[in-house]
């Protein structure tokens, strides 16, 4: 197993930043849920899903492609620095115009109220802003300037939260688009104020760089766009079949289960993806890095997910209010699915780092279609809980596909991460069905995670 020292060093920086960002996000959701109730949170969730889908489509995968290119070929940093902001503004501007043109039908489909087209158009403005922020963070991530990236993200999250919540307090539901637009706008301003690394005099982006990055990023955007599309369509279907209150319940469960694990994934990916890309010429070290990464994310994330599965009522009341207690069964199932998402995420990055964009696209497409299909089929029987069941089963299939691909390309983890995943899933299932044992089961999972990390490996030397 590769040394834990560089991975833990990176996580100490990015992890603390992502915890702060996560907490500020939960504060935003908490206050929206108290001021506007489940319906207000449901509307916010629909707006965020629209912005995420638009950003994925309009971004054309340039962010991940830039990270991969800079990590493998640092000398191309100058041209990427010149190209990315221009591409973000042009591509995002086209998407914003498209949202403006179709604002009325989008408002009718998403919010069941065509008169709210102006709010939808305002959300569309968040697409170029989010792309501009993503371009800046991609450049910092590709250079592995994780300390700078962490400082910028935390500062932007804090400032964006204060400004957006002030707007909500002043204008109520009418200001919900501010929670979509303001945080990425602040991040975009701050990230492009970071002093750039020295660039070559007279450098230009070059006509061939944009198509090259698009080719690299298309597989990424095709896959992740399907996931974003599923989230958007799923929320729209929940609103149509179960009402906006149900969308609010779904948004609350999603924020706790998926976003909680997302902070671990985002923190580690800031260093993992460029590091893995740089190790592709050394397959044994790359495979060892994947193995260690899965152990680490399970050790950090699985115990919390065991608690979420068994203590959903307590967590929902603490972070939101008693009005969100009907989301408890959904949260339990989403916790199970997120346990499977942790190792699946690592295998997805392995596909991208190796250049297997086609396989990544198929895995994301399969997840998206399976999650959406199962959710819609089971919804008349299970209600909102059907979404959690579909989410968990779809990520199980995603992980299986990733492991099969990894075994065929010498990129699969060893048996220990797989055993740790299985035990986490088993303990979370027990916690879901026997809540009285939750804390004991979480302690057992934490102990297993520590044992799987083999602390002695922390002291081994590992090349950067």
Coordinates of C-alpha atoms in Angstrom, one line a residue, residues 15-463:
X15 CA -10.5 18.6 4.2
X16 CA -10.7 21.4 6.7
X17 CA -11.7 23.8 3.9
X18 CA -14.4 21.4 2.7
X19 CA -15.8 21.0 6.2
X20 CA -16.1 24.7 6.5
X21 CA -17.8 24.9 3.1
X22 CA -20.2 22.0 4.0
X23 CA -21.1 23.7 7.3
X24 CA -21.9 27.0 5.6
X25 CA -24.0 25.1 3.0
X26 CA -26.0 23.4 5.8
X27 CA -26.4 26.8 7.5
X28 CA -27.9 28.2 4.3
X29 CA -30.3 25.2 4.0
X30 CA -31.2 25.3 7.7
X31 CA -32.2 29.0 7.6
X32 CA -34.1 28.5 4.3
X33 CA -35.9 25.6 5.8
X34 CA -36.8 27.6 8.9
X35 CA -37.8 30.8 7.0
X36 CA -39.5 29.2 4.0
X37 CA -40.2 25.6 5.0
X38 CA -39.9 22.5 2.8
X39 CA -41.5 24.2 -0.1
X40 CA -38.9 27.0 -0.1
X41 CA -36.1 24.4 0.1
X42 CA -37.7 22.5 -2.7
X43 CA -37.7 25.5 -5.0
X44 CA -34.1 26.2 -4.1
X45 CA -33.2 22.6 -4.9
X46 CA -34.8 22.9 -8.3
X47 CA -32.9 26.1 -9.1
X48 CA -29.6 24.6 -8.0
X49 CA -30.3 21.5 -10.2
X50 CA -31.0 23.7 -13.2
X51 CA -27.8 25.6 -12.7
X52 CA -25.8 22.4 -12.2
X53 CA -27.2 20.9 -15.4
X54 CA -26.6 24.0 -17.4
X55 CA -23.1 24.4 -16.1
X56 CA -22.2 20.7 -17.0
X57 CA -23.5 21.1 -20.5
X58 CA -22.0 24.5 -21.2
X59 CA -18.7 23.7 -19.6
X60 CA -17.9 21.0 -22.2
X61 CA -15.7 19.3 -19.6
X62 CA -13.0 22.0 -19.9
X63 CA -12.3 22.1 -16.2
X64 CA -11.4 18.4 -15.7
X65 CA -9.6 18.3 -19.0
X66 CA -7.5 21.3 -17.9
X67 CA -6.6 19.6 -14.6
X68 CA -5.5 16.5 -16.4
X69 CA -3.5 18.4 -19.1
X70 CA -1.6 20.6 -16.6
X71 CA -0.8 17.7 -14.3
X72 CA 0.6 15.8 -17.2
X73 CA 2.1 18.7 -19.2
X74 CA 2.8 21.7 -16.9
X75 CA 4.3 23.7 -19.7
X76 CA 0.8 24.3 -21.1
X77 CA -0.3 26.2 -18.1
X78 CA 0.2 29.6 -19.8
X79 CA -2.1 28.9 -22.7
X80 CA -4.7 27.3 -20.5
X81 CA -4.7 30.4 -18.2
X82 CA -5.4 32.6 -21.2
X83 CA -8.1 30.4 -22.8
X84 CA -10.2 29.2 -19.9
X85 CA -11.8 32.5 -18.8
X86 CA -12.7 33.4 -22.4
X87 CA -14.2 30.0 -23.0
X88 CA -16.2 30.2 -19.7
X89 CA -17.7 33.6 -20.6
X90 CA -18.6 32.6 -24.2
X91 CA -19.9 29.1 -23.5
X92 CA -21.7 30.2 -20.3
X93 CA -23.2 33.2 -22.0
X94 CA -24.7 31.0 -24.7
X95 CA -26.3 28.8 -22.0
X96 CA -27.6 31.9 -20.2
X97 CA -29.3 33.1 -23.4
X98 CA -30.8 29.7 -23.9
X99 CA -32.3 29.7 -20.4
X100 CA -33.6 33.2 -20.9
X101 CA -35.3 32.3 -24.2
X102 CA -37.0 29.2 -22.6
X103 CA -37.5 30.7 -19.2
X104 CA -41.4 30.5 -19.3
X105 CA -41.6 26.8 -20.2
X106 CA -38.8 26.0 -17.8
X107 CA -40.7 27.7 -15.0
X108 CA -43.8 25.8 -15.8
X109 CA -42.0 22.5 -15.9
X110 CA -39.9 22.9 -12.8
X111 CA -41.9 25.2 -10.6
X112 CA -45.4 24.5 -12.0
X113 CA -45.7 28.3 -12.4
X114 CA -44.9 29.9 -15.7
X115 CA -45.1 33.4 -14.1
X116 CA -41.8 32.7 -12.4
X117 CA -39.8 32.9 -15.6
X118 CA -37.9 35.9 -14.4
X119 CA -36.5 33.8 -11.5
X120 CA -35.5 31.1 -13.9
X121 CA -33.7 33.6 -16.1
X122 CA -31.8 34.9 -13.1
X123 CA -30.7 31.4 -12.3
X124 CA -29.4 31.1 -15.9
X125 CA -27.0 34.0 -15.2
X126 CA -25.4 31.7 -12.7
X127 CA -24.2 29.4 -15.4
X128 CA -21.4 31.6 -16.9
X129 CA -20.5 32.8 -13.4
X130 CA -20.1 29.2 -12.2
X131 CA -18.0 28.3 -15.3
X132 CA -15.7 31.3 -14.6
X133 CA -15.3 30.2 -11.0
X134 CA -14.7 26.6 -12.1
X135 CA -12.1 27.7 -14.6
X136 CA -10.1 29.4 -11.9
X137 CA -10.3 26.5 -9.5
X138 CA -9.3 24.0 -12.3
X139 CA -6.1 26.0 -12.9
X140 CA -5.2 25.9 -9.2
X141 CA -6.0 22.3 -8.9
X142 CA -4.0 21.3 -11.9
X143 CA -1.0 23.0 -10.4
X144 CA -1.8 21.3 -7.0
X145 CA -1.9 24.7 -5.3
X146 CA -4.2 23.2 -2.7
X147 CA -3.5 25.7 0.1
X148 CA -4.4 28.6 -2.1
X149 CA -7.5 26.8 -3.5
X150 CA -8.7 26.0 0.1
X151 CA -8.3 29.6 1.3
X152 CA -10.2 31.0 -1.7
X153 CA -13.0 28.5 -1.5
X154 CA -13.6 29.1 2.2
X155 CA -13.5 32.9 1.9
X156 CA -15.9 32.8 -1.0
X157 CA -18.3 30.4 0.7
X158 CA -18.4 32.6 3.8
X159 CA -18.9 35.8 1.9
X160 CA -21.4 34.3 -0.5
X161 CA -23.5 32.8 2.4
X162 CA -23.7 36.1 4.2
X163 CA -24.7 38.1 1.2
X164 CA -27.3 35.5 -0.1
X165 CA -28.9 35.0 3.3
X166 CA -29.2 38.8 3.7
X167 CA -31.1 38.9 0.5
X168 CA -33.4 36.0 1.6
X169 CA -34.1 37.7 5.0
X170 CA -35.0 40.9 3.1
X171 CA -37.0 39.7 0.2
X172 CA -38.0 36.1 1.1
X173 CA -38.8 33.6 -1.6
X174 CA -38.3 36.1 -4.4
X175 CA -34.6 36.2 -3.5
X176 CA -34.0 32.5 -3.7
X177 CA -32.1 32.9 -7.0
X178 CA -29.5 34.8 -5.0
X179 CA -28.5 31.6 -3.2
X180 CA -27.7 30.2 -6.7
X181 CA -25.9 33.2 -8.1
X182 CA -24.1 34.9 -5.3
X183 CA -21.8 32.2 -3.9
X184 CA -20.2 31.3 -7.3
X185 CA -20.0 35.0 -8.2
X186 CA -17.9 35.7 -5.1
X187 CA -15.7 32.6 -5.8
X188 CA -15.2 33.8 -9.4
X189 CA -14.1 37.2 -8.2
X190 CA -11.7 35.8 -5.6
X191 CA -10.2 33.0 -7.6
X192 CA -9.1 35.2 -10.5
X193 CA -7.5 37.7 -8.0
X194 CA -5.0 35.0 -7.1
X195 CA -1.6 36.0 -8.4
X196 CA -0.8 33.7 -11.4
X197 CA 2.4 31.7 -11.8
X198 CA 4.9 33.3 -14.1
X199 CA 3.7 33.1 -17.7
X200 CA 5.6 33.3 -21.0
X201 CA 5.8 36.8 -22.6
X202 CA 3.5 37.1 -25.5
X203 CA 1.8 33.7 -25.0
X204 CA -1.5 33.1 -26.8
X205 CA -4.1 30.4 -26.3
X206 CA -3.5 28.9 -29.8
X207 CA -6.3 27.8 -32.1
X208 CA -5.8 24.1 -31.4
X209 CA -6.0 24.2 -27.6
X210 CA -9.7 24.7 -27.2
X211 CA -10.7 21.7 -29.5
X212 CA -8.0 19.6 -27.8
X213 CA -9.5 20.3 -24.3
X214 CA -13.0 19.8 -25.6
X215 CA -12.0 16.3 -26.9
X216 CA -10.5 15.5 -23.5
X217 CA -13.5 16.8 -21.6
X218 CA -16.4 15.6 -23.8
X219 CA -16.4 12.1 -22.1
X220 CA -16.5 13.8 -18.7
X221 CA -19.2 16.2 -19.6
X222 CA -21.3 13.6 -21.3
X223 CA -21.2 11.4 -18.2
X224 CA -21.6 14.0 -15.5
X225 CA -24.2 15.9 -17.5
X226 CA -26.4 12.8 -17.5
X227 CA -26.1 12.6 -13.7
X228 CA -27.0 16.3 -13.5
X229 CA -29.9 15.7 -15.9
X230 CA -31.2 12.9 -13.7
X231 CA -31.1 15.1 -10.7
X232 CA -33.0 17.8 -12.5
X233 CA -35.6 15.5 -14.1
X234 CA -36.0 13.6 -10.8
X235 CA -36.7 16.7 -8.9
X236 CA -39.2 17.8 -11.5
X237 CA -40.9 14.5 -11.4
X238 CA -41.1 14.6 -7.6
X239 CA -42.6 18.1 -7.8
X240 CA -45.1 16.9 -10.4
X241 CA -46.1 13.6 -8.6
X242 CA -45.6 14.4 -4.9
X243 CA -45.5 18.3 -4.7
X244 CA -42.9 20.9 -3.9
X245 CA -42.8 19.9 -0.2
X246 CA -41.5 16.5 -1.3
X247 CA -38.8 18.2 -3.4
X248 CA -37.8 20.0 -0.2
X249 CA -37.6 16.7 1.7
X250 CA -35.4 15.2 -1.1
X251 CA -33.1 18.3 -1.1
X252 CA -32.7 18.0 2.7
X253 CA -31.8 14.3 2.5
X254 CA -29.5 14.9 -0.5
X255 CA -27.6 17.6 1.3
X256 CA -27.0 15.4 4.3
X257 CA -26.1 12.1 2.7
X258 CA -24.5 13.0 -0.7
X259 CA -23.1 16.4 0.2
X260 CA -21.6 15.0 3.4
X261 CA -19.6 12.4 1.5
X262 CA -19.0 15.0 -1.2
X263 CA -16.8 17.1 1.1
X264 CA -14.5 14.1 1.6
X265 CA -14.5 13.4 -2.1
X266 CA -13.9 17.0 -3.1
X267 CA -11.1 17.4 -0.5
X268 CA -9.2 14.3 -1.7
X269 CA -9.8 14.8 -5.4
X270 CA -8.0 18.2 -5.2
X271 CA -4.8 16.1 -4.9
X272 CA -5.8 12.6 -6.0
X273 CA -6.7 13.3 -9.6
X274 CA -3.6 15.2 -10.7
X275 CA -1.4 12.8 -8.6
X276 CA -2.9 9.8 -10.3
X277 CA -2.5 11.3 -13.7
X278 CA 1.2 11.9 -13.1
X279 CA 1.6 8.2 -12.0
X280 CA 0.2 6.6 -15.1
X281 CA 3.7 5.8 -16.4
X282 CA 4.2 3.7 -13.2
X283 CA 1.2 1.3 -13.1
X284 CA 2.1 -0.4 -9.8
X285 CA 2.2 3.0 -8.0
X286 CA -1.0 4.1 -9.6
X287 CA -2.8 1.0 -8.5
X288 CA -1.4 1.3 -5.0
X289 CA -2.6 5.0 -4.9
X290 CA -6.2 3.9 -5.9
X291 CA -6.1 1.2 -3.2
X292 CA -5.0 3.6 -0.5
X293 CA -7.4 6.3 -1.6
X294 CA -10.4 4.0 -1.3
X295 CA -9.3 2.9 2.2
X296 CA -8.9 6.5 3.2
X297 CA -12.3 7.8 1.9
X298 CA -14.1 4.8 3.5
X299 CA -12.3 5.3 6.8
X300 CA -13.3 9.0 6.8
X301 CA -16.8 8.8 5.4
X302 CA -18.3 5.4 6.3
X303 CA -18.8 5.9 10.1
X304 CA -20.7 9.1 9.5
X305 CA -22.9 7.4 7.0
X306 CA -23.7 4.5 9.4
X307 CA -24.9 7.2 11.8
X308 CA -27.0 8.9 9.1
X309 CA -28.6 5.6 8.3
X310 CA -29.7 4.8 11.8
X311 CA -30.3 8.2 13.3
X312 CA -32.0 9.9 10.4
X313 CA -34.8 11.4 12.6
X314 CA -32.3 13.0 15.0
X315 CA -30.1 14.4 12.2
X316 CA -33.1 15.9 10.2
X317 CA -34.4 17.5 13.3
X318 CA -31.0 18.9 14.2
X319 CA -30.1 20.3 10.8
X320 CA -33.6 21.3 9.6
X321 CA -36.7 21.0 11.7
X322 CA -39.4 18.4 12.6
X323 CA -41.2 19.3 9.4
X324 CA -38.5 17.3 7.6
X325 CA -39.0 14.0 9.5
X326 CA -40.9 12.3 6.6
X327 CA -37.5 12.3 4.8
X328 CA -36.0 9.9 7.3
X329 CA -36.5 6.6 5.3
X330 CA -35.1 8.4 2.2
X331 CA -32.1 9.6 4.1
X332 CA -31.4 6.0 5.3
X333 CA -31.4 4.6 1.8
X334 CA -29.3 7.4 0.5
X335 CA -26.7 6.8 3.2
X336 CA -26.4 3.2 1.9
X337 CA -26.0 4.4 -1.7
X338 CA -23.4 6.9 -0.7
X339 CA -21.3 4.2 0.9
X340 CA -21.2 2.6 -2.5
X341 CA -20.5 5.9 -4.1
X342 CA -17.2 6.4 -2.2
X343 CA -15.2 3.6 -3.9
X344 CA -17.1 4.1 -7.2
X345 CA -15.9 7.7 -7.3
X346 CA -12.3 6.6 -7.0
X347 CA -12.8 4.2 -9.9
X348 CA -14.4 6.9 -12.0
X349 CA -11.3 9.1 -11.5
X350 CA -9.1 6.2 -12.5
X351 CA -11.0 5.9 -15.8
X352 CA -10.6 9.7 -16.5
X353 CA -6.9 9.7 -15.5
X354 CA -6.2 6.7 -17.8
X355 CA -8.1 8.4 -20.7
X356 CA -10.9 5.8 -20.7
X357 CA -13.5 8.5 -21.4
X358 CA -15.8 6.1 -23.2
X359 CA -16.0 3.8 -20.2
X360 CA -16.6 6.7 -17.8
X361 CA -19.4 7.9 -20.0
X362 CA -21.1 4.5 -20.1
X363 CA -20.7 4.1 -16.3
X364 CA -22.3 7.5 -15.7
X365 CA -25.0 6.9 -18.3
X366 CA -25.8 3.5 -16.8
X367 CA -26.1 5.1 -13.3
X368 CA -28.3 7.9 -14.5
X369 CA -30.7 5.8 -16.4
X370 CA -30.9 3.1 -13.7
X371 CA -31.4 5.6 -10.9
X372 CA -34.1 7.5 -12.8
X373 CA -35.9 4.4 -14.1
X374 CA -36.0 2.6 -10.7
X375 CA -37.1 5.8 -8.9
X376 CA -40.0 6.4 -11.2
X377 CA -41.1 2.7 -11.3
X378 CA -41.0 2.4 -7.5
X379 CA -42.4 5.8 -6.7
X380 CA -46.1 4.8 -6.9
X381 CA -45.3 2.0 -4.4
X382 CA -42.7 3.5 -2.0
X383 CA -43.4 7.2 -2.5
X384 CA -40.3 9.4 -1.9
X385 CA -38.3 6.5 -0.5
X386 CA -38.2 5.0 -4.0
X387 CA -35.6 7.7 -4.9
X388 CA -33.2 6.4 -2.2
X389 CA -33.7 2.8 -3.3
X390 CA -33.0 3.6 -6.9
X391 CA -30.0 5.7 -5.9
X392 CA -28.5 2.8 -3.8
X393 CA -29.0 0.1 -6.5
X394 CA -27.7 2.3 -9.3
X395 CA -24.5 3.1 -7.4
X396 CA -24.1 -0.6 -6.7
X397 CA -24.1 -1.3 -10.5
X398 CA -21.7 1.7 -11.1
X399 CA -19.2 0.2 -8.6
X400 CA -19.5 -3.2 -10.1
X401 CA -18.8 -1.8 -13.6
X402 CA -15.8 0.2 -12.3
X403 CA -14.3 -2.8 -10.6
X404 CA -14.7 -5.0 -13.7
X405 CA -13.0 -2.3 -15.8
X406 CA -10.2 -1.9 -13.2
X407 CA -9.5 -5.6 -13.1
X408 CA -9.2 -5.6 -16.9
X409 CA -6.8 -2.6 -17.0
X410 CA -4.6 -3.4 -13.9
X411 CA -6.2 -0.4 -12.0
X412 CA -8.3 -2.3 -9.5
X413 CA -7.9 -2.0 -5.7
X414 CA -6.9 -5.0 -3.6
X415 CA -9.2 -7.0 -1.4
X416 CA -9.0 -4.9 1.7
X417 CA -10.9 -1.9 0.3
X418 CA -13.6 -4.2 -1.1
X419 CA -14.0 -5.9 2.3
X420 CA -14.2 -2.5 4.0
X421 CA -16.9 -1.5 1.6
X422 CA -18.9 -4.6 2.3
X423 CA -18.6 -4.3 6.0
X424 CA -19.7 -0.6 5.9
X425 CA -22.7 -1.5 3.8
X426 CA -23.6 -4.3 6.2
X427 CA -23.2 -2.2 9.3
X428 CA -25.2 0.7 7.8
X429 CA -28.0 -1.7 6.9
X430 CA -28.1 -3.0 10.5
X431 CA -28.1 0.6 11.7
X432 CA -31.0 1.4 9.4
X433 CA -33.1 -1.6 10.8
X434 CA -31.9 -1.5 14.4
X435 CA -31.4 2.2 15.3
X436 CA -30.5 1.4 18.9
X437 CA -27.3 -0.1 17.8
X438 CA -26.2 2.8 15.6
X439 CA -23.5 4.3 17.7
X440 CA -21.9 0.9 18.5
X441 CA -22.0 0.0 14.8
X442 CA -20.4 3.4 13.9
X443 CA -17.6 2.8 16.4
X444 CA -17.0 -0.7 14.9
X445 CA -16.8 0.8 11.4
X446 CA -14.4 3.5 12.5
X447 CA -12.1 0.9 14.1
X448 CA -12.2 -1.2 11.0
X449 CA -11.3 1.8 8.9
X450 CA -8.3 2.6 11.1
X451 CA -7.1 -1.0 10.9
X452 CA -7.5 -0.9 7.1
X453 CA -5.3 2.2 6.9
X454 CA -2.4 0.3 8.5
X455 CA -1.0 3.4 10.3
X456 CA 2.5 2.2 10.0
X457 CA 2.3 2.9 6.3
X458 CA 2.0 6.6 7.2
X459 CA 5.7 6.7 7.9
X460 CA 6.9 5.2 4.6
X461 CA 8.4 7.6 2.2
X462 CA 6.4 8.3 -0.9
X463 CA 7.5 10.4 -3.9

